[in-house]
mmCIF file of C-alpha atoms in Angstrom:
data_model
loop_
_atom_site.group_PDB
_atom_site.id
_atom_site.type_symbol
_atom_site.label_atom_id
_atom_site.label_comp_id
_atom_site.label_asym_id
_atom_site.label_seq_id
_atom_site.Cartn_x
_atom_site.Cartn_y
_atom_site.Cartn_z
ATOM 1 C CA UNK Q 9 -27.658 -51.110 10.918
ATOM 2 C CA UNK Q 10 -29.539 -53.638 9.074
ATOM 3 C CA UNK Q 11 -31.016 -52.059 5.735
ATOM 4 C CA UNK Q 12 -34.350 -52.511 6.207
ATOM 5 C CA UNK Q 13 -33.571 -50.738 9.715
ATOM 6 C CA UNK Q 14 -32.345 -47.981 7.563
ATOM 7 C CA UNK Q 15 -35.160 -48.186 5.476
ATOM 8 C CA UNK Q 16 -37.620 -47.665 8.180
ATOM 9 C CA UNK Q 17 -35.454 -44.819 10.004
ATOM 10 C CA UNK Q 18 -35.405 -42.828 6.325
ATOM 11 C CA UNK Q 19 -39.353 -43.067 5.927
ATOM 12 C CA UNK Q 20 -39.744 -41.855 9.170
ATOM 13 C CA UNK Q 21 -37.459 -38.917 8.580
ATOM 14 C CA UNK Q 22 -39.499 -38.612 5.692
ATOM 15 C CA UNK Q 23 -42.887 -38.422 7.141
ATOM 16 C CA UNK Q 24 -41.972 -35.528 9.982
ATOM 17 C CA UNK Q 25 -40.423 -33.640 7.517
ATOM 18 C CA UNK Q 26 -36.335 -34.069 8.066
ATOM 19 C CA UNK Q 27 -35.007 -34.344 4.546
ATOM 20 C CA UNK Q 28 -32.281 -37.397 4.379
ATOM 21 C CA UNK Q 29 -29.174 -35.564 2.287
ATOM 22 C CA UNK Q 30 -27.282 -38.895 1.734
ATOM 23 C CA UNK Q 31 -26.752 -42.088 3.056
ATOM 24 C CA UNK Q 32 -23.371 -43.823 4.544
ATOM 25 C CA UNK Q 33 -23.011 -47.517 4.267
ATOM 26 C CA UNK Q 34 -20.993 -48.567 7.287
ATOM 27 C CA UNK Q 35 -19.058 -51.936 8.316
ATOM 28 C CA UNK Q 36 -19.264 -51.673 4.450
ATOM 29 C CA UNK Q 37 -15.899 -53.899 4.185
ATOM 30 C CA UNK Q 38 -12.127 -54.778 6.122
ATOM 31 C CA UNK Q 39 -8.698 -53.937 5.036
ATOM 32 C CA UNK Q 40 -6.465 -56.284 6.097
ATOM 33 C CA UNK Q 41 -3.674 -54.577 8.081
ATOM 34 C CA UNK Q 42 -0.806 -57.018 7.108
ATOM 35 C CA UNK Q 43 -1.998 -57.109 3.546
ATOM 36 C CA UNK Q 44 -4.057 -54.642 2.462
ATOM 37 C CA UNK Q 45 -6.319 -56.878 0.718
ATOM 38 C CA UNK Q 46 -10.248 -55.515 0.800
ATOM 39 C CA UNK Q 47 -12.115 -58.004 2.198
ATOM 40 C CA UNK Q 48 -16.352 -57.819 1.794
ATOM 41 C CA UNK Q 49 -17.393 -59.019 5.248
ATOM 42 C CA UNK Q 50 -21.329 -58.593 4.954
ATOM 43 C CA UNK Q 51 -23.513 -58.942 1.639
ATOM 44 C CA UNK Q 52 -22.488 -56.454 -0.894
ATOM 45 C CA UNK Q 53 -24.620 -53.834 -2.777
ATOM 46 C CA UNK Q 54 -26.783 -53.110 0.216
ATOM 47 C CA UNK Q 55 -25.957 -49.191 1.116
ATOM 48 C CA UNK Q 56 -26.270 -48.660 -2.471
ATOM 49 C CA UNK Q 57 -29.507 -49.951 -3.325
ATOM 50 C CA UNK Q 58 -31.135 -48.249 -0.494
ATOM 51 C CA UNK Q 59 -29.562 -44.958 -1.805
ATOM 52 C CA UNK Q 60 -31.450 -45.416 -5.053
ATOM 53 C CA UNK Q 61 -34.642 -46.480 -3.110
ATOM 54 C CA UNK Q 62 -34.910 -43.497 -1.610
ATOM 55 C CA UNK Q 63 -33.158 -40.982 -4.541
ATOM 56 C CA UNK Q 64 -30.539 -40.009 -2.480
ATOM 57 C CA UNK Q 65 -26.914 -40.336 -2.589
ATOM 58 C CA UNK Q 66 -24.706 -43.049 -1.095
ATOM 59 C CA UNK Q 67 -21.926 -40.684 0.095
ATOM 60 C CA UNK Q 68 -19.803 -43.107 0.853
ATOM 61 C CA UNK Q 69 -18.781 -46.548 2.742
ATOM 62 C CA UNK Q 70 -16.962 -47.035 6.098
ATOM 63 C CA UNK Q 71 -14.744 -49.872 6.357
ATOM 64 C CA UNK Q 72 -14.628 -51.767 9.483
ATOM 65 C CA UNK Q 73 -11.627 -50.592 11.769
ATOM 66 C CA UNK Q 74 -11.099 -52.485 15.137
ATOM 67 C CA UNK Q 75 -9.597 -49.514 16.908
ATOM 68 C CA UNK Q 76 -12.260 -47.456 16.101
ATOM 69 C CA UNK Q 77 -14.507 -48.215 18.668
ATOM 70 C CA UNK Q 78 -11.608 -47.915 21.003
ATOM 71 C CA UNK Q 79 -10.958 -43.907 19.840
ATOM 72 C CA UNK Q 80 -14.830 -43.249 20.063
ATOM 73 C CA UNK Q 81 -14.728 -44.450 23.380
ATOM 74 C CA UNK Q 82 -11.752 -42.272 24.444
ATOM 75 C CA UNK Q 83 -13.372 -38.945 22.925
ATOM 76 C CA UNK Q 84 -11.018 -38.564 19.945
ATOM 77 C CA UNK Q 85 -12.422 -39.927 16.669
ATOM 78 C CA UNK Q 86 -10.685 -41.936 13.831
ATOM 79 C CA UNK Q 87 -10.529 -38.470 11.660
ATOM 80 C CA UNK Q 88 -8.158 -36.945 14.317
ATOM 81 C CA UNK Q 89 -6.630 -40.869 15.773
ATOM 82 C CA UNK Q 90 -5.598 -42.015 12.768
ATOM 83 C CA UNK Q 91 -6.561 -39.595 9.845
ATOM 84 C CA UNK Q 92 -4.353 -41.961 7.034
ATOM 85 C CA UNK Q 93 -5.823 -44.881 8.171
ATOM 86 C CA UNK Q 94 -9.038 -46.584 5.495
ATOM 87 C CA UNK Q 95 -11.930 -44.746 7.936
ATOM 88 C CA UNK Q 96 -10.363 -41.832 8.847
ATOM 89 C CA UNK Q 97 -9.839 -41.334 4.814
ATOM 90 C CA UNK Q 98 -13.312 -42.909 4.169
ATOM 91 C CA UNK Q 99 -14.693 -40.615 6.789
ATOM 92 C CA UNK Q 100 -13.148 -37.471 5.664
ATOM 93 C CA UNK Q 101 -13.701 -37.808 1.981
ATOM 94 C CA UNK Q 102 -17.364 -38.251 3.233
ATOM 95 C CA UNK Q 103 -17.574 -35.365 5.197
ATOM 96 C CA UNK Q 104 -16.479 -33.236 2.025
ATOM 97 C CA UNK Q 105 -19.475 -34.769 0.256
ATOM 98 C CA UNK Q 106 -22.296 -33.649 2.739
ATOM 99 C CA UNK Q 107 -20.447 -30.191 2.636
ATOM 100 C CA UNK Q 108 -20.842 -29.805 -0.926
ATOM 101 C CA UNK Q 109 -24.160 -30.970 -0.821
ATOM 102 C CA UNK Q 110 -25.252 -28.460 1.872
ATOM 103 C CA UNK Q 111 -23.500 -26.084 0.969
ATOM 104 C CA UNK Q 112 -25.201 -26.291 -2.845
ATOM 105 C CA UNK Q 113 -28.779 -26.079 -1.259
#
């Protein structure tokens, strides 16, 4: 989702009294499965800027991973199908951060 769309969505939630507890940047980068090199595929920093603008933490960045959609379509999240994959690790870390934030509220 584009930064502008995310901002509009967050503002809508604010108007109806739904708190935004954090931000997750999806498709933030790509990790080559052959060499492990991280490549930024879109403009960088959009998630961080938006989190600052909304005054919420950036909970994490999820890399683009080709098989992620295949697993989701089959009803098996990447964190279960390939927990040690870059996306699986990122999502598990995001879930832990979110859990900590919610427990502290």
